[in-house]
Amino acid sequence: SRGKRMSNEPSEPSNSRRATLFLSYSHIDDAKARRIASALEEAGYTVWWDALIEGGAVYAKSIGSALESADAVIVMWSANSVESDWVRDEAAQGRDRHCLIPISLDGTRPPLGFRQFQVIALPPELDRESTGFRKLLATIEHLGVQVALPASEPQAASSTLVERAITDRQGAIERPA
């Protein structure tokens, strides 16, 4: 299965581009991807994922453009996604750009090349108040990705979780020693 993403927002001029999150997942995990994308959008972020690519668009070109412009690449690791060449390629792009945020849907161990990064475990039924989802928001904030809400709106992520995060040289969160 493929894991590629595109924006749900129209292109904006480069001087006013909003921060974006690229969501990489296996199509078998589509229902979970929809819930996570919705929760992130409700938290104020712009999410790019392939469910929003318009008909007739060239997948590789759309995905490549979205990956290059994304402020963070969120990879949804699962028993399904570790088998996907698309997801591994997208994760590699996030790793190489120092903006990878790995999450786990089912406790599956990431494939080789991605095991050095701390994975954020999300509950099976996405609970926006869960420790895992709060850690995801804190990690996004830690990478410097800003919400798309007006300045008068409060930020969704908790800074106390960011204080506990340790960033490795790749820009992803790793286990404390």
PDB file of C-alpha atoms in Angstrom, residues 8-153:
ATOM      1  CA  ASN A   8      -6.116  20.219   2.164  1.00  0.00           C
ATOM      2  CA  GLU A   9      -5.370  23.909   1.723  1.00  0.00           C
ATOM      3  CA  PRO A  10      -4.940  25.736  -1.587  1.00  0.00           C
ATOM      4  CA  SER A  11      -1.452  26.890  -2.423  1.00  0.00           C
ATOM      5  CA  GLU A  12      -0.587  30.194  -0.806  1.00  0.00           C
ATOM      6  CA  PRO A  13       2.053  32.689  -1.872  1.00  0.00           C
ATOM      7  CA  SER A  14       5.472  31.705  -0.549  1.00  0.00           C
ATOM      8  CA  ASN A  15       5.660  34.768   1.691  1.00  0.00           C
ATOM      9  CA  SER A  16       2.500  33.708   3.565  1.00  0.00           C
ATOM     10  CA  ARG A  17       2.905  29.924   3.571  1.00  0.00           C
ATOM     11  CA  ARG A  18       1.361  28.301   6.629  1.00  0.00           C
ATOM     12  CA  ALA A  19       3.196  25.637   8.589  1.00  0.00           C
ATOM     13  CA  THR A  20       2.200  22.131   7.545  1.00  0.00           C
ATOM     14  CA  LEU A  21       2.383  18.564   8.796  1.00  0.00           C
ATOM     15  CA  PHE A  22       2.885  15.733   6.292  1.00  0.00           C
ATOM     16  CA  LEU A  23       1.069  12.558   7.375  1.00  0.00           C
ATOM     17  CA  SER A  24       2.598   9.283   6.146  1.00  0.00           C
ATOM     18  CA  TYR A  25       0.614   6.065   6.617  1.00  0.00           C
ATOM     19  CA  SER A  26      -0.482   2.812   5.013  1.00  0.00           C
ATOM     20  CA  HIS A  27      -3.820   2.967   3.200  1.00  0.00           C
ATOM     21  CA  ILE A  28      -4.931  -0.008   5.284  1.00  0.00           C
ATOM     22  CA  ASP A  29      -4.766   2.398   8.265  1.00  0.00           C
ATOM     23  CA  ASP A  30      -6.891   5.019   6.489  1.00  0.00           C
ATOM     24  CA  ALA A  31      -9.543   5.290   9.230  1.00  0.00           C
ATOM     25  CA  LYS A  32      -6.877   5.967  11.874  1.00  0.00           C
ATOM     26  CA  ALA A  33      -5.129   8.460   9.580  1.00  0.00           C
ATOM     27  CA  ARG A  34      -8.408  10.342   9.146  1.00  0.00           C
ATOM     28  CA  ARG A  35      -8.907  10.545  12.929  1.00  0.00           C
ATOM     29  CA  ILE A  36      -5.334  11.749  13.507  1.00  0.00           C
ATOM     30  CA  ALA A  37      -5.518  14.301  10.666  1.00  0.00           C
ATOM     31  CA  SER A  38      -8.820  15.602  12.043  1.00  0.00           C
ATOM     32  CA  ALA A  39      -7.455  15.854  15.594  1.00  0.00           C
ATOM     33  CA  LEU A  40      -4.357  17.724  14.376  1.00  0.00           C
ATOM     34  CA  GLU A  41      -6.492  20.102  12.311  1.00  0.00           C
ATOM     35  CA  GLU A  42      -8.724  20.733  15.339  1.00  0.00           C
ATOM     36  CA  ALA A  43      -5.547  21.543  17.293  1.00  0.00           C
ATOM     37  CA  GLY A  44      -4.858  24.264  14.702  1.00  0.00           C
ATOM     38  CA  TYR A  45      -2.431  22.592  12.281  1.00  0.00           C
ATOM     39  CA  THR A  46      -2.572  22.273   8.509  1.00  0.00           C
ATOM     40  CA  VAL A  47      -2.230  18.598   7.527  1.00  0.00           C
ATOM     41  CA  TRP A  48      -1.092  17.366   4.108  1.00  0.00           C
ATOM     42  CA  TRP A  49      -1.993  13.798   3.158  1.00  0.00           C
ATOM     43  CA  ASP A  50      -2.826  11.868   0.011  1.00  0.00           C
ATOM     44  CA  ALA A  51      -6.561  11.531   0.659  1.00  0.00           C
ATOM     45  CA  LEU A  52      -6.810  15.152  -0.484  1.00  0.00           C
ATOM     46  CA  ILE A  53      -4.871  14.856  -3.768  1.00  0.00           C
ATOM     47  CA  GLU A  54      -7.155  15.897  -6.588  1.00  0.00           C
ATOM     48  CA  GLY A  55      -8.039  13.478  -9.378  1.00  0.00           C
ATOM     49  CA  GLY A  56      -5.550  13.425 -12.217  1.00  0.00           C
ATOM     50  CA  ALA A  57      -2.656  14.690 -10.107  1.00  0.00           C
ATOM     51  CA  VAL A  58       0.687  12.923 -10.481  1.00  0.00           C
ATOM     52  CA  TYR A  59       1.255  11.167  -7.127  1.00  0.00           C
ATOM     53  CA  ALA A  60       5.066  11.275  -7.098  1.00  0.00           C
ATOM     54  CA  LYS A  61       5.208  14.983  -8.026  1.00  0.00           C
ATOM     55  CA  SER A  62       2.471  15.977  -5.536  1.00  0.00           C
ATOM     56  CA  ILE A  63       4.012  13.926  -2.750  1.00  0.00           C
ATOM     57  CA  GLY A  64       7.531  15.148  -3.447  1.00  0.00           C
ATOM     58  CA  SER A  65       6.407  18.754  -3.342  1.00  0.00           C
ATOM     59  CA  ALA A  66       4.453  18.211  -0.110  1.00  0.00           C
ATOM     60  CA  LEU A  67       7.400  16.428   1.538  1.00  0.00           C
ATOM     61  CA  GLU A  68       9.836  19.188   0.590  1.00  0.00           C
ATOM     62  CA  SER A  69       7.618  21.942   1.960  1.00  0.00           C
ATOM     63  CA  ALA A  70       6.326  20.187   5.112  1.00  0.00           C
ATOM     64  CA  ASP A  71       7.529  21.505   8.447  1.00  0.00           C
ATOM     65  CA  ALA A  72       7.239  18.045  10.024  1.00  0.00           C
ATOM     66  CA  VAL A  73       6.765  14.512   8.691  1.00  0.00           C
ATOM     67  CA  ILE A  74       4.563  12.394  10.955  1.00  0.00           C
ATOM     68  CA  VAL A  75       4.991   8.704  10.191  1.00  0.00           C
ATOM     69  CA  MET A  76       2.275   6.364  11.434  1.00  0.00           C
ATOM     70  CA  TRP A  77       4.122   3.081  12.082  1.00  0.00           C
ATOM     71  CA  SER A  78       1.938  -0.033  12.173  1.00  0.00           C
ATOM     72  CA  ALA A  79       2.120  -3.662  11.109  1.00  0.00           C
ATOM     73  CA  ASN A  80       0.833  -2.405   7.750  1.00  0.00           C
ATOM     74  CA  SER A  81       3.058   0.628   7.228  1.00  0.00           C
ATOM     75  CA  VAL A  82       6.394  -1.078   8.003  1.00  0.00           C
ATOM     76  CA  GLU A  83       5.779  -3.137   4.847  1.00  0.00           C
ATOM     77  CA  SER A  84       5.170  -0.074   2.669  1.00  0.00           C
ATOM     78  CA  ASP A  85       8.016   1.195   0.480  1.00  0.00           C
ATOM     79  CA  TRP A  86       6.183   4.544   0.166  1.00  0.00           C
ATOM     80  CA  VAL A  87       6.001   5.013   3.932  1.00  0.00           C
ATOM     81  CA  ARG A  88       9.668   4.093   4.415  1.00  0.00           C
ATOM     82  CA  ASP A  89      10.677   6.535   1.660  1.00  0.00           C
ATOM     83  CA  GLU A  90       8.605   9.303   3.227  1.00  0.00           C
ATOM     84  CA  ALA A  91      10.027   8.534   6.673  1.00  0.00           C
ATOM     85  CA  ALA A  92      13.546   8.709   5.211  1.00  0.00           C
ATOM     86  CA  GLN A  93      12.786  12.158   3.799  1.00  0.00           C
ATOM     87  CA  GLY A  94      11.616  13.325   7.244  1.00  0.00           C
ATOM     88  CA  ARG A  95      14.681  11.794   8.893  1.00  0.00           C
ATOM     89  CA  ASP A  96      17.054  13.370   6.376  1.00  0.00           C
ATOM     90  CA  ARG A  97      15.368  16.790   6.735  1.00  0.00           C
ATOM     91  CA  HIS A  98      15.520  16.495  10.564  1.00  0.00           C
ATOM     92  CA  CYS A  99      11.743  16.821  10.954  1.00  0.00           C
ATOM     93  CA  LEU A 100      10.628  13.207  11.518  1.00  0.00           C
ATOM     94  CA  ILE A 101       7.967  12.509  14.158  1.00  0.00           C
ATOM     95  CA  PRO A 102       7.326   8.753  14.432  1.00  0.00           C
ATOM     96  CA  ILE A 103       4.109   7.550  16.044  1.00  0.00           C
ATOM     97  CA  SER A 104       2.954   3.998  16.728  1.00  0.00           C
ATOM     98  CA  LEU A 105      -0.569   2.808  16.070  1.00  0.00           C
ATOM     99  CA  ASP A 106      -0.199  -0.750  17.344  1.00  0.00           C
ATOM    100  CA  GLY A 107       3.185  -1.188  19.018  1.00  0.00           C
ATOM    101  CA  THR A 108       4.884  -2.486  15.868  1.00  0.00           C
ATOM    102  CA  ARG A 109       8.644  -1.940  15.854  1.00  0.00           C
ATOM    103  CA  PRO A 110       9.775   0.492  13.111  1.00  0.00           C
ATOM    104  CA  PRO A 111      11.862  -0.941  10.257  1.00  0.00           C
ATOM    105  CA  LEU A 112      15.657  -0.775  10.221  1.00  0.00           C
ATOM    106  CA  GLY A 113      16.886   2.765   9.783  1.00  0.00           C
ATOM    107  CA  PHE A 114      14.200   4.209  12.065  1.00  0.00           C
ATOM    108  CA  ARG A 115      14.656   2.323  15.327  1.00  0.00           C
ATOM    109  CA  GLN A 116      16.996   4.943  16.810  1.00  0.00           C
ATOM    110  CA  PHE A 117      14.079   7.372  17.222  1.00  0.00           C
ATOM    111  CA  GLN A 118      11.676   7.412  20.147  1.00  0.00           C
ATOM    112  CA  VAL A 119       8.222   6.481  18.881  1.00  0.00           C
ATOM    113  CA  ILE A 120       5.149   8.141  20.391  1.00  0.00           C
ATOM    114  CA  ALA A 121       2.501   5.519  21.207  1.00  0.00           C
ATOM    115  CA  LEU A 122      -1.062   6.574  20.453  1.00  0.00           C
ATOM    116  CA  PRO A 123      -4.062   4.763  21.955  1.00  0.00           C
ATOM    117  CA  PRO A 124      -6.078   2.518  19.564  1.00  0.00           C
ATOM    118  CA  GLU A 125      -9.114   4.778  19.871  1.00  0.00           C
ATOM    119  CA  LEU A 126      -7.561   8.209  19.488  1.00  0.00           C
ATOM    120  CA  ASP A 127      -8.053  10.057  22.761  1.00  0.00           C
ATOM    121  CA  ARG A 128      -7.043  13.692  22.366  1.00  0.00           C
ATOM    122  CA  GLU A 129      -6.446  13.937  26.109  1.00  0.00           C
ATOM    123  CA  SER A 130      -4.115  10.915  26.175  1.00  0.00           C
ATOM    124  CA  THR A 131      -0.456  11.227  27.084  1.00  0.00           C
ATOM    125  CA  GLY A 132       0.475  10.003  23.588  1.00  0.00           C
ATOM    126  CA  PHE A 133      -1.525  12.658  21.757  1.00  0.00           C
ATOM    127  CA  ARG A 134      -0.266  15.396  24.101  1.00  0.00           C
ATOM    128  CA  LYS A 135       3.320  14.205  23.438  1.00  0.00           C
ATOM    129  CA  LEU A 136       2.643  14.381  19.702  1.00  0.00           C
ATOM    130  CA  LEU A 137       1.453  17.989  20.009  1.00  0.00           C
ATOM    131  CA  ALA A 138       4.426  18.872  22.230  1.00  0.00           C
ATOM    132  CA  THR A 139       6.874  17.314  19.758  1.00  0.00           C
ATOM    133  CA  ILE A 140       5.337  19.245  16.865  1.00  0.00           C
ATOM    134  CA  GLU A 141       5.657  22.442  18.881  1.00  0.00           C
ATOM    135  CA  HIS A 142       9.243  21.527  19.859  1.00  0.00           C
ATOM    136  CA  LEU A 143      10.170  21.344  16.155  1.00  0.00           C
ATOM    137  CA  GLY A 144       8.965  24.929  15.845  1.00  0.00           C
ATOM    138  CA  VAL A 145       5.787  24.215  13.898  1.00  0.00           C
ATOM    139  CA  GLN A 146       3.202  26.860  14.746  1.00  0.00           C
ATOM    140  CA  VAL A 147      -0.547  26.371  14.733  1.00  0.00           C
ATOM    141  CA  ALA A 148      -2.576  28.115  12.057  1.00  0.00           C
ATOM    142  CA  LEU A 149      -4.902  29.743  14.611  1.00  0.00           C
ATOM    143  CA  PRO A 150      -4.961  33.519  15.092  1.00  0.00           C
ATOM    144  CA  ALA A 151      -2.461  34.827  17.663  1.00  0.00           C
ATOM    145  CA  SER A 152      -5.288  35.401  20.157  1.00  0.00           C
ATOM    146  CA  GLU A 153      -6.064  31.649  20.258  1.00  0.00           C
TER     147      GLU A 153
END
